[in-house]
Coordinates of C-alpha atoms in Angstrom, one line a residue:
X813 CA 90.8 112.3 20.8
X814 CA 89.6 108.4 20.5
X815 CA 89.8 107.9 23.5
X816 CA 87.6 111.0 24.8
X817 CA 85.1 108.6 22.6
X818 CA 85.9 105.4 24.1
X819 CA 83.5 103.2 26.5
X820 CA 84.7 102.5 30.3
X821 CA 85.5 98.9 28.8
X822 CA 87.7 100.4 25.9
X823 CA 89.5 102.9 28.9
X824 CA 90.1 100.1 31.4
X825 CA 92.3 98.1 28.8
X826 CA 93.5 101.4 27.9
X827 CA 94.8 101.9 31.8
X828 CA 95.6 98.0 32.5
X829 CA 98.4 97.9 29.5
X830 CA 99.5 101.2 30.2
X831 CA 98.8 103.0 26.8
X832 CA 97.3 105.9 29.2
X833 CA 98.0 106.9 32.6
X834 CA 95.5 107.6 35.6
X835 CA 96.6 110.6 35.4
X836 CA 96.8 111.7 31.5
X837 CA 93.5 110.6 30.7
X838 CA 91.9 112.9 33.6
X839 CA 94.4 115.6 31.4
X840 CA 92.6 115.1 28.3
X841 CA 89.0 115.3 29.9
X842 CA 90.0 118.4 31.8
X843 CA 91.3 119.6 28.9
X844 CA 88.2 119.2 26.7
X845 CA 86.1 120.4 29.6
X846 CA 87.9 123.9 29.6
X847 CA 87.3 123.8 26.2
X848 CA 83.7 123.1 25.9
X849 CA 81.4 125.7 24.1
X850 CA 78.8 124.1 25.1
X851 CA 77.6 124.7 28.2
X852 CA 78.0 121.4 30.1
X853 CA 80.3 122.0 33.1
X854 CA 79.6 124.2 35.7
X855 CA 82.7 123.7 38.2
X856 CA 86.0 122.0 37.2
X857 CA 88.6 122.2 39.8
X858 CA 92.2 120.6 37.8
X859 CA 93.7 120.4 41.1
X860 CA 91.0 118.2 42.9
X861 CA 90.3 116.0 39.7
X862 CA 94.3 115.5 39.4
X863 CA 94.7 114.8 43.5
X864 CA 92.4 111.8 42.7
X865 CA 94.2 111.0 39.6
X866 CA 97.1 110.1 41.5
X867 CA 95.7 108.3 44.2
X868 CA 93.7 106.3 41.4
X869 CA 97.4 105.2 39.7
X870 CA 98.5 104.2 43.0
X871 CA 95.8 102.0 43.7
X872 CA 96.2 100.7 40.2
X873 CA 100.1 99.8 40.6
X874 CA 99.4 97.9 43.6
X875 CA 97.0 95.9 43.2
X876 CA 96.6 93.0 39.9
X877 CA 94.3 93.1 37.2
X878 CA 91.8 90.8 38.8
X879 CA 92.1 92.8 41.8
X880 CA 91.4 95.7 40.6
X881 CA 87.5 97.4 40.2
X882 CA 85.9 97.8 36.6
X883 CA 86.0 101.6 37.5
X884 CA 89.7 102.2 39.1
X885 CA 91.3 105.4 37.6
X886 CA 87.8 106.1 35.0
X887 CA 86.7 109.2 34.9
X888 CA 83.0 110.6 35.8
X889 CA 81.0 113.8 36.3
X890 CA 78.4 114.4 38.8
X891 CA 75.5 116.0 38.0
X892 CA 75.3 119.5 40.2
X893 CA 72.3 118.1 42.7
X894 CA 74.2 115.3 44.0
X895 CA 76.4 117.3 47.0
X896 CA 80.4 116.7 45.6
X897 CA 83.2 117.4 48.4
X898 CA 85.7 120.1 47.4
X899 CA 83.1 121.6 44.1
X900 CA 80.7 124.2 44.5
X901 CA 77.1 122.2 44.5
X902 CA 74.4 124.8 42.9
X903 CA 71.7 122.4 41.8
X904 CA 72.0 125.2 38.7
X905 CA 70.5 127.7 41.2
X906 CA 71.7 131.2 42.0
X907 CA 70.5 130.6 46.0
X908 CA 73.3 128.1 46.4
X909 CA 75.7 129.4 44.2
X910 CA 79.1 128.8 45.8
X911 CA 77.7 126.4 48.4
X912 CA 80.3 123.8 49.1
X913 CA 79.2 120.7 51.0
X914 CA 81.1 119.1 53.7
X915 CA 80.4 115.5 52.8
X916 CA 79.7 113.5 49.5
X917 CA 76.3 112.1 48.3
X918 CA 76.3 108.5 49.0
X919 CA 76.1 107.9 45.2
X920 CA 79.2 109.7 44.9
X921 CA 81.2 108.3 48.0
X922 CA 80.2 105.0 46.1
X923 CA 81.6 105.7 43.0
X924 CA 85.0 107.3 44.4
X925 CA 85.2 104.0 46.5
X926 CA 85.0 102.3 43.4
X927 CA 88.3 104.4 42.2
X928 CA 86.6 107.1 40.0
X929 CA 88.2 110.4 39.5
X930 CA 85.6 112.9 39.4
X931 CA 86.0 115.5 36.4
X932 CA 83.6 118.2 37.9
X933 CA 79.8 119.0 38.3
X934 CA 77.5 119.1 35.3
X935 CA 74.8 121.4 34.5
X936 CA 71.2 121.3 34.8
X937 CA 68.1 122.6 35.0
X938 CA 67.8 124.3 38.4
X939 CA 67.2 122.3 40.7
X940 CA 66.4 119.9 38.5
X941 CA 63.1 121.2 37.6
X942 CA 62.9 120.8 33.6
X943 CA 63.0 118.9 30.3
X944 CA 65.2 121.2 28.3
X945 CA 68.2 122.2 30.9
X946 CA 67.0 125.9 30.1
X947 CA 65.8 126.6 33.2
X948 CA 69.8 126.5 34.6
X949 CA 70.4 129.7 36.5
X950 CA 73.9 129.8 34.2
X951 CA 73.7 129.1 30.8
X952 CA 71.7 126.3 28.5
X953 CA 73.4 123.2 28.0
X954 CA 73.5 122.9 23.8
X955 CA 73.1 119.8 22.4
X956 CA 76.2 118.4 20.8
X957 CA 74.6 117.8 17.4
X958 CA 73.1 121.0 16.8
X959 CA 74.1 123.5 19.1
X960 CA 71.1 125.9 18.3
X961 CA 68.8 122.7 20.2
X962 CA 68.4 121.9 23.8
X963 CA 70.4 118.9 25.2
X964 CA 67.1 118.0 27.1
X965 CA 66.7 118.0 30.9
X966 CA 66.9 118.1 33.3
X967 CA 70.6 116.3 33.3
X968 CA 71.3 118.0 30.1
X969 CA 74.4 119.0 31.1
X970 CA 75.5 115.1 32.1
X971 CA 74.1 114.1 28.9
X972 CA 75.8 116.7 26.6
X973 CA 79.4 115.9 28.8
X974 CA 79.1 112.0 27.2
X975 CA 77.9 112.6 23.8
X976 CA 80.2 115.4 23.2
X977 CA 83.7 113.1 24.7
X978 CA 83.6 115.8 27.4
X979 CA 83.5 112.5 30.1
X980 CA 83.1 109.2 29.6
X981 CA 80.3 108.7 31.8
X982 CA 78.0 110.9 34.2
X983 CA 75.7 110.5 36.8
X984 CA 72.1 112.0 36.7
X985 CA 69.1 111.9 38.7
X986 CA 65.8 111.1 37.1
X987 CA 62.2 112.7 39.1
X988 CA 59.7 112.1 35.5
X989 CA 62.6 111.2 33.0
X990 CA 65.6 113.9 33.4
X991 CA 68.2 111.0 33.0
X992 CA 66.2 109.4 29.9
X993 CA 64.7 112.3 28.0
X994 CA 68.5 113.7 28.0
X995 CA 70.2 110.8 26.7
X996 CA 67.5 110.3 24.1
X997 CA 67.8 113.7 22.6
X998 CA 72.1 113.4 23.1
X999 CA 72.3 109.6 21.7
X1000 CA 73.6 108.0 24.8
X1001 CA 72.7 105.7 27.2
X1002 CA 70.9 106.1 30.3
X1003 CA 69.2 104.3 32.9
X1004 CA 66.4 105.5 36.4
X1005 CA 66.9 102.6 38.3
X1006 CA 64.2 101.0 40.4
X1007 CA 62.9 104.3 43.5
X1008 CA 65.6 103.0 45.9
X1009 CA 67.8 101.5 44.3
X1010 CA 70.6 103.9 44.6
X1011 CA 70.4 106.0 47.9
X1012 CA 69.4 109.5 47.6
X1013 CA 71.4 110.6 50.7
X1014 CA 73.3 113.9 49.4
X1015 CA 70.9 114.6 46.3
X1016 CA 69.7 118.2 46.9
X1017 CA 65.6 117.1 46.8
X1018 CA 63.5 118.0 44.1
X1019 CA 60.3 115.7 45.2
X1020 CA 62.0 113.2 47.4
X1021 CA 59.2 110.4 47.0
X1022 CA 60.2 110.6 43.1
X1023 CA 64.0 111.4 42.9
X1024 CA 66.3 108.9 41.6
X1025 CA 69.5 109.0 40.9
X1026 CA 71.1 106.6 38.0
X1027 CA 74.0 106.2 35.8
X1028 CA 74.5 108.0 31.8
X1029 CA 77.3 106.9 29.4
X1030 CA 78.0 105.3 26.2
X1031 CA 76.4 101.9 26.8
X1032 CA 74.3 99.8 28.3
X1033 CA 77.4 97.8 29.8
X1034 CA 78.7 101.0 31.3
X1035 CA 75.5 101.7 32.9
X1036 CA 75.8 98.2 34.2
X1037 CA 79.2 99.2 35.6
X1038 CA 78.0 101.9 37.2
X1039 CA 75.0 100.8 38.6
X1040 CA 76.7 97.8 40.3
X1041 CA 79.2 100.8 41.9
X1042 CA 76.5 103.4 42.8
X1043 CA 73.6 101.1 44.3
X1044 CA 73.1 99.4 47.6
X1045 CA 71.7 100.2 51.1
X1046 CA 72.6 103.1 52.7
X1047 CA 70.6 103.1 56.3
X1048 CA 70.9 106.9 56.0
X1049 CA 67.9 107.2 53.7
X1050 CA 64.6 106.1 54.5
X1051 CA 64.2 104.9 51.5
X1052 CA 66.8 103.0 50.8
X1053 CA 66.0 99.7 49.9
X1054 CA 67.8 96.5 51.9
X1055 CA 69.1 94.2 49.2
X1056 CA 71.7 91.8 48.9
X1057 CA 73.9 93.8 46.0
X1058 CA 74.4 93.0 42.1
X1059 CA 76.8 93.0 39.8
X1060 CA 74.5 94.4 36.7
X1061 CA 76.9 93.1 34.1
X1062 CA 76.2 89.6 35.1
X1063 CA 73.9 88.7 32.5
X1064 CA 74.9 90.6 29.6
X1065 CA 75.8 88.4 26.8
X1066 CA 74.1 85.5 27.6
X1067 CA 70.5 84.4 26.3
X1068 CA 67.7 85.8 27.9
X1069 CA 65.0 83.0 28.2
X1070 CA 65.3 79.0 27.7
X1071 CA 64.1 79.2 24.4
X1072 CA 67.0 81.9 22.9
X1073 CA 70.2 81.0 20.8
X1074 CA 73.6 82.2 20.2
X1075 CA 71.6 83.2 17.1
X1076 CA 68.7 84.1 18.1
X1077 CA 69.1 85.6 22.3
X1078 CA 65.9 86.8 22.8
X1079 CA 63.9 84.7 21.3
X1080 CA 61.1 83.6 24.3
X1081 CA 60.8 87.8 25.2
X1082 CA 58.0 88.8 25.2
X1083 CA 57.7 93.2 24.5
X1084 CA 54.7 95.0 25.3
X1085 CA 54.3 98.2 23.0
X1086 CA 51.8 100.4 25.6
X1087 CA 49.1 101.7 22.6
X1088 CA 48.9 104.7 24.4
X1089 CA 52.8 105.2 22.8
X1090 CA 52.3 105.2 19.7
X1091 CA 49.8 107.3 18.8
X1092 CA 49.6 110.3 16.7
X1093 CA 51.5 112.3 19.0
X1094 CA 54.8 111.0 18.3
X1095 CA 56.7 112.7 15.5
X1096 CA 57.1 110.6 11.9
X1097 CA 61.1 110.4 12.4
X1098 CA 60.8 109.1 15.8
X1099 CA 57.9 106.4 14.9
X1100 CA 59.9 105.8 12.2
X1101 CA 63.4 105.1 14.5
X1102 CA 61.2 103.1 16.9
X1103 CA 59.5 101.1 14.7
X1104 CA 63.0 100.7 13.1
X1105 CA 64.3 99.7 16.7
X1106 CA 61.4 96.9 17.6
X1107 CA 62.7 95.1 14.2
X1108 CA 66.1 94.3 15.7
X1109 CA 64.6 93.0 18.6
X1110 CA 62.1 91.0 16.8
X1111 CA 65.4 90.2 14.6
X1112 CA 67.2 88.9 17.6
X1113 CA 63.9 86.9 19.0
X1114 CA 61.5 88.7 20.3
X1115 CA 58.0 89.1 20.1
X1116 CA 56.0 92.4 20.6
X1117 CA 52.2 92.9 21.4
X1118 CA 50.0 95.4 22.0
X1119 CA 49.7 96.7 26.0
X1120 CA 47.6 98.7 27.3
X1121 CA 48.5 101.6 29.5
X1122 CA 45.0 103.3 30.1
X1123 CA 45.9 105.9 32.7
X1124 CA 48.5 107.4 30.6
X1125 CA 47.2 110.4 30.0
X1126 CA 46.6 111.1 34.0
X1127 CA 50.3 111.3 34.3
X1128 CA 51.1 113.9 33.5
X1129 CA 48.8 115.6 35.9
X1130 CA 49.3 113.8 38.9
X1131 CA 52.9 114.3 38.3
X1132 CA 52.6 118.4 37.9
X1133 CA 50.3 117.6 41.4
X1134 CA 52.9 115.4 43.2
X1135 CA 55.8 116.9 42.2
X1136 CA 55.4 121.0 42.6
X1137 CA 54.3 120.0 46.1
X1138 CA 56.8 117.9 47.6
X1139 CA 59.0 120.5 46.1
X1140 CA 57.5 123.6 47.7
X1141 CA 58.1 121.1 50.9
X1142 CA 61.6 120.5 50.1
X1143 CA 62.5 124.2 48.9
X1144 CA 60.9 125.5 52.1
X1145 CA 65.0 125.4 54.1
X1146 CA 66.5 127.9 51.4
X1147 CA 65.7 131.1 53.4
X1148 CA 68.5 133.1 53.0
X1149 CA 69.2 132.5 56.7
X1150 CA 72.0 129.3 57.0
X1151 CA 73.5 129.0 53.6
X1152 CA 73.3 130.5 50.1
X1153 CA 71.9 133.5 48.6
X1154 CA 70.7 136.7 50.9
X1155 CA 69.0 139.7 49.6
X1156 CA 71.0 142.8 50.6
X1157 CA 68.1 144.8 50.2
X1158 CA 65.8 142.9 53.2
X1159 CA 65.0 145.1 56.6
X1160 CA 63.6 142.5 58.7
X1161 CA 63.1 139.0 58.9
X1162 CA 60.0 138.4 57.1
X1163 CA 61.7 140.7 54.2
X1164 CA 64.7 138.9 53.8
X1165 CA 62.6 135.5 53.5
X1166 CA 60.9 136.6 50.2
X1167 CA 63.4 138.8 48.9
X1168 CA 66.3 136.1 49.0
X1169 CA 64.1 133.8 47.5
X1170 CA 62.6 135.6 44.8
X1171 CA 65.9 137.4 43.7
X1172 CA 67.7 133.7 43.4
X1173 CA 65.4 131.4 42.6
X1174 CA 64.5 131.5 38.9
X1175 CA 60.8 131.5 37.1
X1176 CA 60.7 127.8 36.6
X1177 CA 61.4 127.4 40.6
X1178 CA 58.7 130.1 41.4
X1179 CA 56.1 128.8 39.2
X1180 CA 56.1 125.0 40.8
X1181 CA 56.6 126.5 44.1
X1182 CA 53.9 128.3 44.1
X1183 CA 51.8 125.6 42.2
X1184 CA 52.8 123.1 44.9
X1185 CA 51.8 125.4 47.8
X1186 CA 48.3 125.9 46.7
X1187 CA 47.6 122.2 46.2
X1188 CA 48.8 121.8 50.1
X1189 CA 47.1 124.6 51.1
X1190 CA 43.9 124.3 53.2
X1191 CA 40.9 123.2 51.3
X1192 CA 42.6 122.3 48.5
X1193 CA 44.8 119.2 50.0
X1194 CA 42.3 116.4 49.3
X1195 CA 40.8 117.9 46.0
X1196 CA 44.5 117.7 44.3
X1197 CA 47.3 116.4 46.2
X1198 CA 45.7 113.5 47.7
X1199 CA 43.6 113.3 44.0
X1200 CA 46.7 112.9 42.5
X1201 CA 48.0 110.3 45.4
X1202 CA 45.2 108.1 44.3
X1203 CA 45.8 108.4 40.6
X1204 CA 49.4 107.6 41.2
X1205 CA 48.3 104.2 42.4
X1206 CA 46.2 103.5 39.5
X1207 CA 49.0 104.3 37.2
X1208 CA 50.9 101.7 38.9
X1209 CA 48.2 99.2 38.9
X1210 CA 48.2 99.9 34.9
X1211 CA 52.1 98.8 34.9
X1212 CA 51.5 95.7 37.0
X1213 CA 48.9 94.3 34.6
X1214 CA 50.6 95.2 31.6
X1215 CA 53.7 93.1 32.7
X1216 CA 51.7 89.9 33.7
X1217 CA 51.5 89.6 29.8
X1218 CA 55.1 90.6 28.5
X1219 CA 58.4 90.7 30.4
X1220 CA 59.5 94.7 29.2
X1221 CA 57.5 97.3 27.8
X1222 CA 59.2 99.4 25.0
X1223 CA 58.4 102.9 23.2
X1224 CA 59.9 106.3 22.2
X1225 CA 61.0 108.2 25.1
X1226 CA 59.6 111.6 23.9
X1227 CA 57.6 112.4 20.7
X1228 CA 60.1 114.7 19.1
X1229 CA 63.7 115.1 18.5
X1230 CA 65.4 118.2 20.6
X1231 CA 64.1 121.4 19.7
X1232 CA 65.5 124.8 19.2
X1233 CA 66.3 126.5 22.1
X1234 CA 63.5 129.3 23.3
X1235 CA 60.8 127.8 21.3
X1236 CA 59.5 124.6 22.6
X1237 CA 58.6 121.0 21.3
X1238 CA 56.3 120.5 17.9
X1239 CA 53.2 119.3 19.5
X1240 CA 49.9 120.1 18.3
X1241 CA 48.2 119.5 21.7
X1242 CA 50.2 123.2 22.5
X1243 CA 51.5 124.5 19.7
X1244 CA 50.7 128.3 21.0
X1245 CA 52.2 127.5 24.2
X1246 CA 56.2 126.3 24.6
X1247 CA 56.0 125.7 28.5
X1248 CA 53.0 123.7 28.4
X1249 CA 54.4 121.8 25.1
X1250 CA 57.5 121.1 27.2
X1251 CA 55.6 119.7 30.1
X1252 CA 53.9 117.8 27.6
X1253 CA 57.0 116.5 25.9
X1254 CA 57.6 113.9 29.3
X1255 CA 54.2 112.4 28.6
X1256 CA 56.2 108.8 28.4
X1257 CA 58.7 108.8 30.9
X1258 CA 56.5 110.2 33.9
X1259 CA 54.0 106.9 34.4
X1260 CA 57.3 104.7 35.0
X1261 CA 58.5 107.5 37.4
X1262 CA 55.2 107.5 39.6
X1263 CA 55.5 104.0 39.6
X1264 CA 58.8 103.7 41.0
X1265 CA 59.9 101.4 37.9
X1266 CA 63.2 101.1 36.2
X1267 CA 63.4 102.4 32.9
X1268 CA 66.2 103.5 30.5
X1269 CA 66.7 105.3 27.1
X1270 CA 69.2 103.2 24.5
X1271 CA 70.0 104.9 21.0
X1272 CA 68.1 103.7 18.3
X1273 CA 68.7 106.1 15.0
X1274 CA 68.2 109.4 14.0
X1275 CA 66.0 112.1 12.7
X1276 CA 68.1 114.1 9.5
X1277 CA 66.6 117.3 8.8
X1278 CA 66.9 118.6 5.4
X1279 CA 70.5 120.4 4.9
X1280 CA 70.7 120.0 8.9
X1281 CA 72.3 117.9 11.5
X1282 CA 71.0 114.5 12.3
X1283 CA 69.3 114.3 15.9
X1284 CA 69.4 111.5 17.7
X1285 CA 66.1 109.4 18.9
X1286 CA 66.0 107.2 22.1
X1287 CA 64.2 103.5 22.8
X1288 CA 62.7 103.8 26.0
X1289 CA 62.6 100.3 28.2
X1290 CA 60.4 100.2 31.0
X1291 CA 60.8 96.8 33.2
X1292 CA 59.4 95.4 36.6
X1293 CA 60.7 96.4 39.5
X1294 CA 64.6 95.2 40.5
X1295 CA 64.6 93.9 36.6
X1296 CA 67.4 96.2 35.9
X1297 CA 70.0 93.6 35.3
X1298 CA 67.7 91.7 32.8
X1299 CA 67.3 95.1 31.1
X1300 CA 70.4 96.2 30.7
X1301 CA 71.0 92.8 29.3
X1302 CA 68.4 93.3 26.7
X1303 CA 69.7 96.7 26.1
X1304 CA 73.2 95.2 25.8
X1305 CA 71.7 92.8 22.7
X1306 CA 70.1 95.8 20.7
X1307 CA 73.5 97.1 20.8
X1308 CA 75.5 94.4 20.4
X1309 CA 73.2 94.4 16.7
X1310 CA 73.5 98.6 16.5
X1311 CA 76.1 100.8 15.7
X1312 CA 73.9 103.7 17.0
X1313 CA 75.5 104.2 20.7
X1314 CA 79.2 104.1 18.5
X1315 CA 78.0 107.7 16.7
X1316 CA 79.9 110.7 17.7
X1317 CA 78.6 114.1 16.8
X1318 CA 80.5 116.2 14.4
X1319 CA 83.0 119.2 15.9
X1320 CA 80.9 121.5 13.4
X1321 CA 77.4 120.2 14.7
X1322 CA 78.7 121.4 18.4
X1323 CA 79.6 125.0 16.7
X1324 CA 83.5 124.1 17.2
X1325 CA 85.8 124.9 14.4
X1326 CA 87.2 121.5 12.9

């Protein structure tokens, strides 16, 4: 049960001096898996996992310690958009439930070529369209520490699989924060790499000029791990961006600037807090946790100042532009016709185009479909979609100046804690209306999204609710582009001073009988 807890460091040792086996520790995980009440799993297929198991021990026993990868015989679960050989791949829709790919997502071929055993697919919002993982075809993915509240989205069920010792790491993709806003509201670590980083050959497309995929576990030096595994070229994606690879861990530990100390390791940093993030729409608990956060940094070093990020507020727009409408593109090939779901019910061609899709695909899907046609449509291309083109610029623009007088930017990663299923976030701006509110809840994470920067979500503390469970509140990092390694160094100081990534949820929290 302590190890189901442990980071991919702790297991490592745990395999090198034979306390554990390849082999029993995928047991355990499987275990806990077929186990889980809470909705994070959506395929788990013993036999594959243990196939890989045993081919992971073999490696092991031949090769030496400093032979070996960081990630030989670990275990990891793949979100259900990146395309998994031998598991169903749904993206959490009903039009490709069942569909089982012929070849692996580069990501994943990466990570199994790094000795990974792969536990199974993880839930999500379908197709990864949402910020709660309620919009999953299957079931909700609850949050560990109160399993009446969403796990967030849309790799809520990635998220919930860490936090809850269901895996000890996951991979997720994030299009405007669905690998951040999850592991803020789950109290794990997460990290969107920079737009290229990490190939998106195999990830079932939501809007391809957003989509990234990115590692979610305990720790920054996990994520590190895992990053140095899953990224690099891959010449089949346009996209993918030709640099000479990293090793992510290589910095942490060490001082960040000329000026820092043993004592003292960031001290030189400079920390831009964007004013536009800390206004009154944050919650008191979580300007409270991040305020909390920024004095361990400035503890360890660092100084903080005042950024300004004045297009802000035109993110979230040009994203609900952008977005819908590469994925009305992008959802255009499920037809019914090659793969996945087909209406019984159709009589001709034309028929069984709109009746497959509208009997599989789910209201979330319809709605941004739809929203992403009309923008395209004629007459309306250069009023929105190229509109929202040019604002996407600007927004990067804003980033670029705000790092010529700080080195990271930091903030909350949502305003509120998770809220309870069916109802929506807190936020006065839409109190009457939950689906707006929810849209409204990625107000922080979508700017660094549309501007192809890295960003990640560390735990800083918690919001306790009177009589209640304690819910967990992320600090969001935002860096310059291909600064992930000095950012997960930064992130690997906070929680070198934190015991907040260590917290476990309870077994009553997650509705399981102690």
């Amino acid at each position: 049960m302590e190890l189901r807890f442990s980071s991919l460091s702790d297991l490592r040792r745990a395999l090198d001096c034979g306390m554990v086996s390849v082999e029993e520790l995928a047991q355990d995980y499987l275990r806990a898996l077929q186990e889980d009440t809470l909705g994070a799993g959506l395929s788990v297929i013993p036999e594959l996992t243990l196939a890989q198991a045993r081919e992971a021990q073999r490696r092991l026993e031949k090769t030496s310690p400093e032979q070996r990868s960081p990630l030989l015989g670990l275990p990891v679960i793949h979100k259900d958009v990146l395309v998994t050989k031998g598991w169903p791949t749904t993206a959490g829709s009903r039009i490709l439930e069942d569909y089982q790919s012929p070849f692996n997502a580069h990501a994943v071929e990466q990570l199994q070529a790094a000795g990974m055993v792969c536990l199974g697919k993880a839930n999500c919002d379908e197709f990864a369209m949402g910020s709660s993982n309620e919009h999953s075809a299957y079931q909700p993915a609850h949050n560990p520490w109160d399993s009446e509240r969403i796990s967030g989205g849309s790799s809520g069920g990635s998220a919930v699989a860490v936090a809850a010792g269901l895996a000890p790491a996951a991979t997720g993709t994030d299009t405007g924060g669905s690998i951040r806003q999850p592991a803020s509201m789950c109290g794990i670590t997460g990290i969107k790499p920079t737009y290229g980083r990490v190939s998106r050959w195999g990830l079932i497309a939501y809007a391809s000029i957003l989509d990234q995929a990115g590692p979610m576990a305990r720790t920054a030096k996990d994520c590190a791990l895992l990053l140095s595994a899953m990224a690099g070229f891959d010449p089949k994606d346009s996209t993918s961006l030709d640099r000479t690879p990293e090793d992510f861990t290589r910095l942490l530990g060490r001082p960040m600037t000329d000026l820092a100390s043993v004592e003292q390791p960031l001290k030189g940093l400079r920390l831009g807090m964007p004013k536009q993030y800390f206004s009154n729409q944050i919650s008191p608990a979580v300007a409270h946790a991040i305020e909390a956060g920024l004095e361990v940094l400035r503890g360890l070093g660092a100084e903080t100042l005042m950024v300004d990020l004045p297009r802000t507020d035109l993110s979230l727009p040009a994203y609900y532009v952008i977005a819908p409408a590469e994925a009305s593109s992008n959802l255009s090939r499920f037809d019914g016709v090659r793969y996945g779901h087909r209406s019984n019910n159709a009589t001709d061609l034309e028929s069984l185009y709109c009746l497959s899709r509208s009997e599989a695909f789910g209201p979330e899907v319809r709605r941004r479909i739809l929203l992403g046609s009309y923008v395209l449509s004629h007459g309306y291309y250069d009023a929105y979609y190229l509109q929202a083109q040019k604002v996407r610029r600007l927004v990067a623009m804003d980033f670029d100046r705000a790092f010529e007088g700080c080195d990271f930017l930091v903030g909350p990663v949502s305003p509120v804690t998770a809220w309870r299923l069916g109802e929506g976030p807190a936020l006065e701006a839409a109190k009457d209306n939950p689906l707006l509110a929810e849209y409204l809840s990625d107000v922080f994470t979508l700017g660094a999204s549309l501007a192809g920067l890295p960003a990640m979500s560390m735990p800083c503390g918690f919001e306790q609710h009177q009589a209640g469970p304690r819910l967990p509140i992320g600090l969001q990092l935002i860096g310059p582009r291909f600064e992930e390694a000095r950012m997960l160094a930064l992130a690997h100081h906070f929680q070198m001073a934190t015991d907040f990534h260590e917290q476990t949820p309870s077994p009553r929290a997650q509705g399981v009988q102690p």
